[in-house]
Amino acid sequence: METLETTNYMIAGYTVIFGVMLVYLISLFVRWRNLKQDAALLQELEDKEP
Amino acid sequence: METKPRLLQILDVVTAVLFAVAVGMVFFYAPMERTMGQVQRVFYFHVATAWVGMLGFLVAAVVGVLYLVRKERRWDIVGLAAIEISLVFFFITIVSGSIWARPSWGTWWTWDPRLTTATIVELVYAAYLMLRSGIEDPDRRARFGAVYAILGFISVPLTFASIRLLRTIHPVVIGGGNASAEGEFSMTPKMLQTFLFSLLVFSLLFVDLLWHRIRLGQLADKVEQLRLKMVQ
């Protein structure tokens, strides 16, 4: 049986696999950074309260 | 909590190195499959992401039970983390499977038992995130999350068993053939080694991501507590 030419599908598959994983990693990083800023700000406000 | 533990730093590096090795094995070590050609290489990470998905849903169900028994918030944080990671990986499984199906089955999508049950799993857990975000009281939210994770897990073994019990065109590469399957293939020793190594690496990746996501959940919890304190 002849081998199918499916290289483009493989590239598309791995683009999705690596792309989605990368987006998730970035989302983890961004959420961590934002929460750290929020925590610092709230802590500062709490410390200022009489 | 905010300084990354030394063990997590080591785990990050080990996971990244092993992930690079797995990618190398997929593209340069495993031979090309004779009938399907290059697209068969999607199989290694397609199954590995499905494994991580199911593993995370199992972890969420187990910690759901732990939460209901012990009422400790940390189990809710672990459950949420596991479900979020699994949703991402299961999404990759569904989309990469669809890309593999186009040249193998001649269609991007068919309502085959495996594809249908996998979609149901993804929707069940996507609903989990949406529903819990609508509950403000942290204890009620955690209780709801625990019960939902336990009940939602019923859909996972159904998906796993669907290709083994029902008539389907989805291949069963592990654990015997399926007469009606299209796109089945036998693994050579190098293919099997690549496949098993990918499973191992993705398991490690799951642990690494789970740890990071738990830390994020703990920080979010701290921010929520501070906010509640400010409001009172």
PDB file of C-alpha atoms in Angstrom:
ATOM      1  CA  MET A   1       0.000   0.000   0.000  1.00  0.00           C
ATOM      2  CA  GLU A   2       1.241   3.479  -0.881  1.00  0.00           C
ATOM      3  CA  THR A   3       2.187   5.831   1.970  1.00  0.00           C
ATOM      4  CA  LEU A   4      -0.074   8.876   2.233  1.00  0.00           C
ATOM      5  CA  GLU A   5       1.532  12.342   2.049  1.00  0.00           C
ATOM      6  CA  THR A   6       0.341  13.733   5.382  1.00  0.00           C
ATOM      7  CA  THR A   7       3.201  16.008   6.483  1.00  0.00           C
ATOM      8  CA  ASN A   8       0.981  19.113   6.531  1.00  0.00           C
ATOM      9  CA  TYR A   9      -1.464  17.410   8.884  1.00  0.00           C
ATOM     10  CA  MET A  10       1.395  16.440  11.202  1.00  0.00           C
ATOM     11  CA  ILE A  11       2.604  20.063  11.246  1.00  0.00           C
ATOM     12  CA  ALA A  12      -0.943  21.262  11.944  1.00  0.00           C
ATOM     13  CA  GLY A  13      -1.306  18.711  14.765  1.00  0.00           C
ATOM     14  CA  TYR A  14       1.907  19.700  16.492  1.00  0.00           C
ATOM     15  CA  THR A  15       1.185  23.404  15.995  1.00  0.00           C
ATOM     16  CA  VAL A  16      -2.020  22.891  17.975  1.00  0.00           C
ATOM     17  CA  ILE A  17      -0.291  20.771  20.641  1.00  0.00           C
ATOM     18  CA  PHE A  18       2.604  23.182  21.235  1.00  0.00           C
ATOM     19  CA  GLY A  19       0.490  26.308  20.648  1.00  0.00           C
ATOM     20  CA  VAL A  20      -2.207  25.466  23.210  1.00  0.00           C
ATOM     21  CA  MET A  21       0.416  24.398  25.770  1.00  0.00           C
ATOM     22  CA  LEU A  22       2.316  27.651  25.256  1.00  0.00           C
ATOM     23  CA  VAL A  23      -0.841  29.748  25.621  1.00  0.00           C
ATOM     24  CA  TYR A  24      -1.652  27.918  28.871  1.00  0.00           C
ATOM     25  CA  LEU A  25       1.854  28.489  30.241  1.00  0.00           C
ATOM     26  CA  ILE A  26       1.594  32.199  29.402  1.00  0.00           C
ATOM     27  CA  SER A  27      -1.826  32.356  31.084  1.00  0.00           C
ATOM     28  CA  LEU A  28      -0.348  30.819  34.259  1.00  0.00           C
ATOM     29  CA  PHE A  29       2.462  33.357  34.251  1.00  0.00           C
ATOM     30  CA  VAL A  30       0.174  36.367  33.622  1.00  0.00           C
ATOM     31  CA  ARG A  31      -2.332  35.313  36.299  1.00  0.00           C
ATOM     32  CA  TRP A  32       0.509  34.771  38.814  1.00  0.00           C
ATOM     33  CA  ARG A  33       1.947  38.225  38.112  1.00  0.00           C
ATOM     34  CA  ASN A  34      -1.467  39.926  38.381  1.00  0.00           C
ATOM     35  CA  LEU A  35      -2.332  38.129  41.620  1.00  0.00           C
ATOM     36  CA  LYS A  36       1.008  39.061  43.155  1.00  0.00           C
ATOM     37  CA  GLN A  37       0.335  42.725  42.340  1.00  0.00           C
ATOM     38  CA  ASP A  38      -3.183  42.456  43.816  1.00  0.00           C
ATOM     39  CA  ALA A  39      -1.871  40.761  46.960  1.00  0.00           C
ATOM     40  CA  ALA A  40       0.801  43.432  47.458  1.00  0.00           C
ATOM     41  CA  LEU A  41      -1.729  46.238  46.977  1.00  0.00           C
ATOM     42  CA  LEU A  42      -4.301  44.719  49.343  1.00  0.00           C
ATOM     43  CA  GLN A  43      -1.635  44.043  51.962  1.00  0.00           C
ATOM     44  CA  GLU A  44      -0.504  47.663  51.722  1.00  0.00           C
ATOM     45  CA  LEU A  45      -4.089  48.910  52.166  1.00  0.00           C
ATOM     46  CA  GLU A  46      -4.598  46.601  55.130  1.00  0.00           C
ATOM     47  CA  ASP A  47      -1.381  47.791  56.774  1.00  0.00           C
ATOM     48  CA  LYS A  48      -2.447  51.450  56.356  1.00  0.00           C
ATOM     49  CA  GLU A  49      -5.810  50.866  58.020  1.00  0.00           C
ATOM     50  CA  PRO A  50      -5.942  52.165  61.601  1.00  0.00           C
TER      51      PRO A  50
ATOM     52  CA  MET B   1       4.713  30.653  49.232  1.00  0.00           C
ATOM     53  CA  GLU B   2       5.777  33.219  46.657  1.00  0.00           C
ATOM     54  CA  THR B   3       9.375  32.010  46.350  1.00  0.00           C
ATOM     55  CA  LYS B   4       9.518  29.019  44.068  1.00  0.00           C
ATOM     56  CA  PRO B   5      10.600  25.918  46.044  1.00  0.00           C
ATOM     57  CA  ARG B   6      13.942  24.400  45.066  1.00  0.00           C
ATOM     58  CA  LEU B   7      12.313  21.061  44.249  1.00  0.00           C
ATOM     59  CA  LEU B   8       9.879  22.765  41.872  1.00  0.00           C
ATOM     60  CA  GLN B   9      12.763  24.521  40.142  1.00  0.00           C
ATOM     61  CA  ILE B  10      14.488  21.164  39.635  1.00  0.00           C
ATOM     62  CA  LEU B  11      11.224  19.612  38.429  1.00  0.00           C
ATOM     63  CA  ASP B  12      10.803  22.453  35.893  1.00  0.00           C
ATOM     64  CA  VAL B  13      14.253  21.833  34.432  1.00  0.00           C
ATOM     65  CA  VAL B  14      13.947  18.014  34.403  1.00  0.00           C
ATOM     66  CA  THR B  15      10.509  18.224  32.766  1.00  0.00           C
ATOM     67  CA  ALA B  16      11.711  20.680  30.113  1.00  0.00           C
ATOM     68  CA  VAL B  17      14.736  18.505  29.253  1.00  0.00           C
ATOM     69  CA  LEU B  18      12.698  15.287  29.102  1.00  0.00           C
ATOM     70  CA  PHE B  19      10.015  17.033  27.060  1.00  0.00           C
ATOM     71  CA  ALA B  20      12.654  18.075  24.522  1.00  0.00           C
ATOM     72  CA  VAL B  21      13.900  14.455  24.415  1.00  0.00           C
ATOM     73  CA  ALA B  22      10.337  13.212  23.831  1.00  0.00           C
ATOM     74  CA  VAL B  23       9.900  15.674  20.959  1.00  0.00           C
ATOM     75  CA  GLY B  24      13.207  14.477  19.496  1.00  0.00           C
ATOM     76  CA  MET B  25      12.099  10.844  19.765  1.00  0.00           C
ATOM     77  CA  VAL B  26       8.764  11.580  18.071  1.00  0.00           C
ATOM     78  CA  PHE B  27      10.384  13.269  15.082  1.00  0.00           C
ATOM     79  CA  PHE B  28      13.784  11.573  14.742  1.00  0.00           C
ATOM     80  CA  TYR B  29      13.689   8.216  16.559  1.00  0.00           C
ATOM     81  CA  ALA B  30      10.263   6.717  15.862  1.00  0.00           C
ATOM     82  CA  PRO B  31       9.957   5.424  12.303  1.00  0.00           C
ATOM     83  CA  MET B  32       7.336   6.740   9.903  1.00  0.00           C
ATOM     84  CA  GLU B  33       4.211   4.579   9.759  1.00  0.00           C
ATOM     85  CA  ARG B  34       3.862   2.973   6.329  1.00  0.00           C
ATOM     86  CA  THR B  35       0.185   3.612   5.575  1.00  0.00           C
ATOM     87  CA  MET B  36      -0.694   6.898   7.282  1.00  0.00           C
ATOM     88  CA  GLY B  37       2.686   8.577   6.787  1.00  0.00           C
ATOM     89  CA  GLN B  38       3.879  11.499   8.934  1.00  0.00           C
ATOM     90  CA  VAL B  39       0.521  12.300  10.538  1.00  0.00           C
ATOM     91  CA  GLN B  40       0.804   9.123  12.626  1.00  0.00           C
ATOM     92  CA  ARG B  41       3.425  10.977  14.717  1.00  0.00           C
ATOM     93  CA  VAL B  42       0.542  13.001  16.200  1.00  0.00           C
ATOM     94  CA  PHE B  43      -0.506   9.762  17.934  1.00  0.00           C
ATOM     95  CA  TYR B  44       2.286   9.934  20.562  1.00  0.00           C
ATOM     96  CA  PHE B  45       1.226  13.269  22.042  1.00  0.00           C
ATOM     97  CA  HIS B  46      -2.462  12.748  21.226  1.00  0.00           C
ATOM     98  CA  VAL B  47      -2.621   9.746  23.566  1.00  0.00           C
ATOM     99  CA  ALA B  48      -0.267  11.353  26.116  1.00  0.00           C
ATOM    100  CA  THR B  49      -2.489  14.459  26.395  1.00  0.00           C
ATOM    101  CA  ALA B  50      -5.579  12.230  26.745  1.00  0.00           C
ATOM    102  CA  TRP B  51      -3.779  10.366  29.542  1.00  0.00           C
ATOM    103  CA  VAL B  52      -3.000  13.623  31.359  1.00  0.00           C
ATOM    104  CA  GLY B  53      -6.617  14.708  30.892  1.00  0.00           C
ATOM    105  CA  MET B  54      -8.018  11.552  32.427  1.00  0.00           C
ATOM    106  CA  LEU B  55      -5.403  11.542  35.192  1.00  0.00           C
ATOM    107  CA  GLY B  56      -6.351  15.084  36.215  1.00  0.00           C
ATOM    108  CA  PHE B  57     -10.057  14.291  36.284  1.00  0.00           C
ATOM    109  CA  LEU B  58      -9.270  11.282  38.491  1.00  0.00           C
ATOM    110  CA  VAL B  59      -7.179  13.444  40.841  1.00  0.00           C
ATOM    111  CA  ALA B  60     -10.054  15.961  41.029  1.00  0.00           C
ATOM    112  CA  ALA B  61     -12.533  13.211  41.959  1.00  0.00           C
ATOM    113  CA  VAL B  62     -10.205  11.816  44.646  1.00  0.00           C
ATOM    114  CA  VAL B  63      -9.524  15.219  46.219  1.00  0.00           C
ATOM    115  CA  GLY B  64     -13.249  15.941  45.933  1.00  0.00           C
ATOM    116  CA  VAL B  65     -13.854  13.012  48.289  1.00  0.00           C
ATOM    117  CA  LEU B  66     -11.058  14.260  50.550  1.00  0.00           C
ATOM    118  CA  TYR B  67     -12.639  17.717  50.690  1.00  0.00           C
ATOM    119  CA  LEU B  68     -16.060  16.344  51.603  1.00  0.00           C
ATOM    120  CA  VAL B  69     -14.521  14.221  54.367  1.00  0.00           C
ATOM    121  CA  ARG B  70     -12.047  16.741  55.804  1.00  0.00           C
ATOM    122  CA  LYS B  71     -13.514  20.123  54.736  1.00  0.00           C
ATOM    123  CA  GLU B  72     -10.020  21.516  54.104  1.00  0.00           C
ATOM    124  CA  ARG B  73      -9.837  24.242  51.452  1.00  0.00           C
ATOM    125  CA  ARG B  74      -6.516  23.003  50.118  1.00  0.00           C
ATOM    126  CA  TRP B  75      -8.295  20.010  48.514  1.00  0.00           C
ATOM    127  CA  ASP B  76     -10.594  22.375  46.638  1.00  0.00           C
ATOM    128  CA  ILE B  77      -7.551  24.241  45.312  1.00  0.00           C
ATOM    129  CA  VAL B  78      -5.967  20.957  44.142  1.00  0.00           C
ATOM    130  CA  GLY B  79      -9.231  19.837  42.494  1.00  0.00           C
ATOM    131  CA  LEU B  80      -9.655  23.079  40.592  1.00  0.00           C
ATOM    132  CA  ALA B  81      -6.012  22.977  39.480  1.00  0.00           C
ATOM    133  CA  ALA B  82      -6.305  19.387  38.225  1.00  0.00           C
ATOM    134  CA  ILE B  83      -9.509  20.071  36.294  1.00  0.00           C
ATOM    135  CA  GLU B  84      -8.169  23.210  34.645  1.00  0.00           C
ATOM    136  CA  ILE B  85      -5.010  21.421  33.423  1.00  0.00           C
ATOM    137  CA  SER B  86      -6.997  18.403  32.266  1.00  0.00           C
ATOM    138  CA  LEU B  87      -9.415  20.587  30.320  1.00  0.00           C
ATOM    139  CA  VAL B  88      -6.502  22.136  28.415  1.00  0.00           C
ATOM    140  CA  PHE B  89      -4.921  18.759  27.653  1.00  0.00           C
ATOM    141  CA  PHE B  90      -8.204  17.108  26.735  1.00  0.00           C
ATOM    142  CA  PHE B  91      -8.899  19.981  24.352  1.00  0.00           C
ATOM    143  CA  ILE B  92      -5.536  19.279  22.686  1.00  0.00           C
ATOM    144  CA  THR B  93      -6.493  15.589  22.437  1.00  0.00           C
ATOM    145  CA  ILE B  94      -9.778  16.359  20.694  1.00  0.00           C
ATOM    146  CA  VAL B  95      -8.316  18.867  18.219  1.00  0.00           C
ATOM    147  CA  SER B  96      -5.175  16.801  17.411  1.00  0.00           C
ATOM    148  CA  GLY B  97      -7.395  13.736  16.942  1.00  0.00           C
ATOM    149  CA  SER B  98      -9.566  15.662  14.523  1.00  0.00           C
ATOM    150  CA  ILE B  99      -6.481  16.684  12.513  1.00  0.00           C
ATOM    151  CA  TRP B 100      -5.316  13.041  12.434  1.00  0.00           C
ATOM    152  CA  ALA B 101      -8.826  11.927  11.363  1.00  0.00           C
ATOM    153  CA  ARG B 102      -8.939  14.100   8.231  1.00  0.00           C
ATOM    154  CA  PRO B 103      -6.403  12.081   6.179  1.00  0.00           C
ATOM    155  CA  SER B 104      -7.115   8.790   7.988  1.00  0.00           C
ATOM    156  CA  TRP B 105     -10.931   8.777   7.952  1.00  0.00           C
ATOM    157  CA  GLY B 106     -11.533  11.389   5.249  1.00  0.00           C
ATOM    158  CA  THR B 107     -13.393  13.677   7.654  1.00  0.00           C
ATOM    159  CA  TRP B 108     -12.495  16.166  10.407  1.00  0.00           C
ATOM    160  CA  TRP B 109     -15.269  14.947  12.669  1.00  0.00           C
ATOM    161  CA  THR B 110     -17.784  12.148  13.057  1.00  0.00           C
ATOM    162  CA  TRP B 111     -20.179  11.444  15.919  1.00  0.00           C
ATOM    163  CA  ASP B 112     -18.448   8.186  16.742  1.00  0.00           C
ATOM    164  CA  PRO B 113     -18.890   6.890  20.358  1.00  0.00           C
ATOM    165  CA  ARG B 114     -15.309   7.839  21.332  1.00  0.00           C
ATOM    166  CA  LEU B 115     -15.434  11.326  19.854  1.00  0.00           C
ATOM    167  CA  THR B 116     -18.885  11.925  21.299  1.00  0.00           C
ATOM    168  CA  THR B 117     -18.011  10.773  24.816  1.00  0.00           C
ATOM    169  CA  ALA B 118     -14.735  12.749  24.755  1.00  0.00           C
ATOM    170  CA  THR B 119     -16.674  15.882  23.781  1.00  0.00           C
ATOM    171  CA  ILE B 120     -19.151  15.241  26.605  1.00  0.00           C
ATOM    172  CA  VAL B 121     -16.244  14.983  29.093  1.00  0.00           C
ATOM    173  CA  GLU B 122     -14.806  18.295  27.876  1.00  0.00           C
ATOM    174  CA  LEU B 123     -18.188  20.021  28.120  1.00  0.00           C
ATOM    175  CA  VAL B 124     -18.941  18.544  31.566  1.00  0.00           C
ATOM    176  CA  TYR B 125     -15.716  19.964  32.996  1.00  0.00           C
ATOM    177  CA  ALA B 126     -15.978  23.277  31.115  1.00  0.00           C
ATOM    178  CA  ALA B 127     -19.382  23.638  32.808  1.00  0.00           C
ATOM    179  CA  TYR B 128     -17.665  22.941  36.154  1.00  0.00           C
ATOM    180  CA  LEU B 129     -15.482  26.038  35.727  1.00  0.00           C
ATOM    181  CA  MET B 130     -18.385  28.212  34.605  1.00  0.00           C
ATOM    182  CA  LEU B 131     -20.746  27.078  37.366  1.00  0.00           C
ATOM    183  CA  ARG B 132     -18.232  27.417  40.192  1.00  0.00           C
ATOM    184  CA  SER B 133     -17.280  30.921  39.073  1.00  0.00           C
ATOM    185  CA  GLY B 134     -20.909  31.888  39.717  1.00  0.00           C
ATOM    186  CA  ILE B 135     -20.783  30.907  43.410  1.00  0.00           C
ATOM    187  CA  GLU B 136     -19.436  33.634  45.697  1.00  0.00           C
ATOM    188  CA  ASP B 137     -19.307  31.848  49.048  1.00  0.00           C
ATOM    189  CA  PRO B 138     -15.929  29.974  49.102  1.00  0.00           C
ATOM    190  CA  ASP B 139     -17.200  27.067  51.229  1.00  0.00           C
ATOM    191  CA  ARG B 140     -20.316  26.530  49.097  1.00  0.00           C
ATOM    192  CA  ARG B 141     -18.175  26.781  45.977  1.00  0.00           C
ATOM    193  CA  ALA B 142     -15.729  24.176  47.278  1.00  0.00           C
ATOM    194  CA  ARG B 143     -18.551  21.814  48.306  1.00  0.00           C
ATOM    195  CA  PHE B 144     -20.201  22.183  44.915  1.00  0.00           C
ATOM    196  CA  GLY B 145     -16.833  21.647  43.174  1.00  0.00           C
ATOM    197  CA  ALA B 146     -16.144  18.464  45.122  1.00  0.00           C
ATOM    198  CA  VAL B 147     -19.542  16.906  44.410  1.00  0.00           C
ATOM    199  CA  TYR B 148     -19.395  17.939  40.745  1.00  0.00           C
ATOM    200  CA  ALA B 149     -15.859  16.519  40.296  1.00  0.00           C
ATOM    201  CA  ILE B 150     -16.969  13.173  41.751  1.00  0.00           C
ATOM    202  CA  LEU B 151     -20.136  12.947  39.629  1.00  0.00           C
ATOM    203  CA  GLY B 152     -18.417  14.326  36.529  1.00  0.00           C
ATOM    204  CA  PHE B 153     -15.793  11.616  36.722  1.00  0.00           C
ATOM    205  CA  ILE B 154     -18.432   9.047  35.682  1.00  0.00           C
ATOM    206  CA  SER B 155     -18.007  10.360  32.124  1.00  0.00           C
ATOM    207  CA  VAL B 156     -14.263   9.537  32.087  1.00  0.00           C
ATOM    208  CA  PRO B 157     -14.295   5.693  32.325  1.00  0.00           C
ATOM    209  CA  LEU B 158     -17.202   5.734  29.853  1.00  0.00           C
ATOM    210  CA  THR B 159     -14.948   7.517  27.356  1.00  0.00           C
ATOM    211  CA  PHE B 160     -12.065   5.138  28.038  1.00  0.00           C
ATOM    212  CA  ALA B 161     -14.277   2.077  27.578  1.00  0.00           C
ATOM    213  CA  SER B 162     -16.225   3.392  24.574  1.00  0.00           C
ATOM    214  CA  ILE B 163     -13.745   2.098  21.981  1.00  0.00           C
ATOM    215  CA  ARG B 164     -13.497  -1.259  23.729  1.00  0.00           C
ATOM    216  CA  LEU B 165     -17.207  -1.913  24.281  1.00  0.00           C
ATOM    217  CA  LEU B 166     -18.979  -0.147  21.413  1.00  0.00           C
ATOM    218  CA  ARG B 167     -18.778  -0.371  17.640  1.00  0.00           C
ATOM    219  CA  THR B 168     -16.467   2.478  16.656  1.00  0.00           C
ATOM    220  CA  ILE B 169     -14.039   3.509  13.941  1.00  0.00           C
ATOM    221  CA  HIS B 170     -11.552   4.824  16.519  1.00  0.00           C
ATOM    222  CA  PRO B 171      -8.425   2.611  16.653  1.00  0.00           C
ATOM    223  CA  VAL B 172      -7.565   0.614  19.782  1.00  0.00           C
ATOM    224  CA  VAL B 173      -3.778   0.608  19.697  1.00  0.00           C
ATOM    225  CA  ILE B 174      -3.377  -0.625  23.263  1.00  0.00           C
ATOM    226  CA  GLY B 175      -5.252  -3.719  24.404  1.00  0.00           C
ATOM    227  CA  GLY B 176      -6.347  -5.425  21.224  1.00  0.00           C
ATOM    228  CA  GLY B 177      -7.804  -4.625  17.826  1.00  0.00           C
ATOM    229  CA  ASN B 178     -11.214  -3.415  16.777  1.00  0.00           C
ATOM    230  CA  ALA B 179     -12.771  -4.962  13.657  1.00  0.00           C
ATOM    231  CA  SER B 180     -14.563  -1.762  12.622  1.00  0.00           C
ATOM    232  CA  ALA B 181     -11.637   0.595  13.353  1.00  0.00           C
ATOM    233  CA  GLU B 182     -10.013   2.634  10.593  1.00  0.00           C
ATOM    234  CA  GLY B 183      -6.405   3.823  10.892  1.00  0.00           C
ATOM    235  CA  GLU B 184      -5.179   1.058  13.180  1.00  0.00           C
ATOM    236  CA  PHE B 185      -1.503   0.174  13.150  1.00  0.00           C
ATOM    237  CA  SER B 186       0.928  -2.126  14.936  1.00  0.00           C
ATOM    238  CA  MET B 187       3.717  -0.440  16.874  1.00  0.00           C
ATOM    239  CA  THR B 188       7.338  -1.326  16.174  1.00  0.00           C
ATOM    240  CA  PRO B 189       9.662  -1.497  19.233  1.00  0.00           C
ATOM    241  CA  LYS B 190      10.897   2.076  18.532  1.00  0.00           C
ATOM    242  CA  MET B 191       7.323   3.334  18.264  1.00  0.00           C
ATOM    243  CA  LEU B 192       6.433   1.640  21.540  1.00  0.00           C
ATOM    244  CA  GLN B 193       9.470   3.122  23.311  1.00  0.00           C
ATOM    245  CA  THR B 194       8.564   6.613  22.028  1.00  0.00           C
ATOM    246  CA  PHE B 195       4.960   6.130  23.088  1.00  0.00           C
ATOM    247  CA  LEU B 196       5.814   4.934  26.609  1.00  0.00           C
ATOM    248  CA  PHE B 197       8.420   7.665  27.052  1.00  0.00           C
ATOM    249  CA  SER B 198       5.864  10.288  25.961  1.00  0.00           C
ATOM    250  CA  LEU B 199       3.409   8.972  28.553  1.00  0.00           C
ATOM    251  CA  LEU B 200       6.083   9.206  31.238  1.00  0.00           C
ATOM    252  CA  VAL B 201       7.095  12.751  30.253  1.00  0.00           C
ATOM    253  CA  PHE B 202       3.508  13.976  30.114  1.00  0.00           C
ATOM    254  CA  SER B 203       2.861  12.465  33.552  1.00  0.00           C
ATOM    255  CA  LEU B 204       5.810  14.456  34.863  1.00  0.00           C
ATOM    256  CA  LEU B 205       4.572  17.551  33.021  1.00  0.00           C
ATOM    257  CA  PHE B 206       1.206  17.095  34.715  1.00  0.00           C
ATOM    258  CA  VAL B 207       2.809  16.978  38.174  1.00  0.00           C
ATOM    259  CA  ASP B 208       4.885  20.066  37.362  1.00  0.00           C
ATOM    260  CA  LEU B 209       1.927  22.061  36.025  1.00  0.00           C
ATOM    261  CA  LEU B 210      -0.282  20.904  38.886  1.00  0.00           C
ATOM    262  CA  TRP B 211       2.234  22.194  41.414  1.00  0.00           C
ATOM    263  CA  HIS B 212       2.393  25.577  39.649  1.00  0.00           C
ATOM    264  CA  ARG B 213      -1.390  25.756  39.354  1.00  0.00           C
ATOM    265  CA  ILE B 214      -1.837  24.869  43.055  1.00  0.00           C
ATOM    266  CA  ARG B 215       0.525  27.713  44.013  1.00  0.00           C
ATOM    267  CA  LEU B 216      -1.537  30.023  41.804  1.00  0.00           C
ATOM    268  CA  GLY B 217      -4.705  28.805  43.538  1.00  0.00           C
ATOM    269  CA  GLN B 218      -3.180  29.420  46.962  1.00  0.00           C
ATOM    270  CA  LEU B 219      -2.235  32.955  45.944  1.00  0.00           C
ATOM    271  CA  ALA B 220      -5.751  33.564  44.556  1.00  0.00           C
ATOM    272  CA  ASP B 221      -7.138  32.292  47.862  1.00  0.00           C
ATOM    273  CA  LYS B 222      -4.929  34.710  49.793  1.00  0.00           C
ATOM    274  CA  VAL B 223      -6.089  37.624  47.600  1.00  0.00           C
ATOM    275  CA  GLU B 224      -9.725  36.601  48.092  1.00  0.00           C
ATOM    276  CA  GLN B 225      -9.268  36.477  51.879  1.00  0.00           C
ATOM    277  CA  LEU B 226      -7.652  39.938  51.859  1.00  0.00           C
ATOM    278  CA  ARG B 227     -10.509  41.315  49.754  1.00  0.00           C
ATOM    279  CA  LEU B 228     -13.119  39.839  52.075  1.00  0.00           C
ATOM    280  CA  LYS B 229     -11.297  41.346  55.052  1.00  0.00           C
ATOM    281  CA  MET B 230     -11.306  44.779  53.368  1.00  0.00           C
ATOM    282  CA  VAL B 231     -15.045  44.602  52.690  1.00  0.00           C
ATOM    283  CA  GLN B 232     -15.910  43.692  56.305  1.00  0.00           C
TER     284      GLN B 232
END
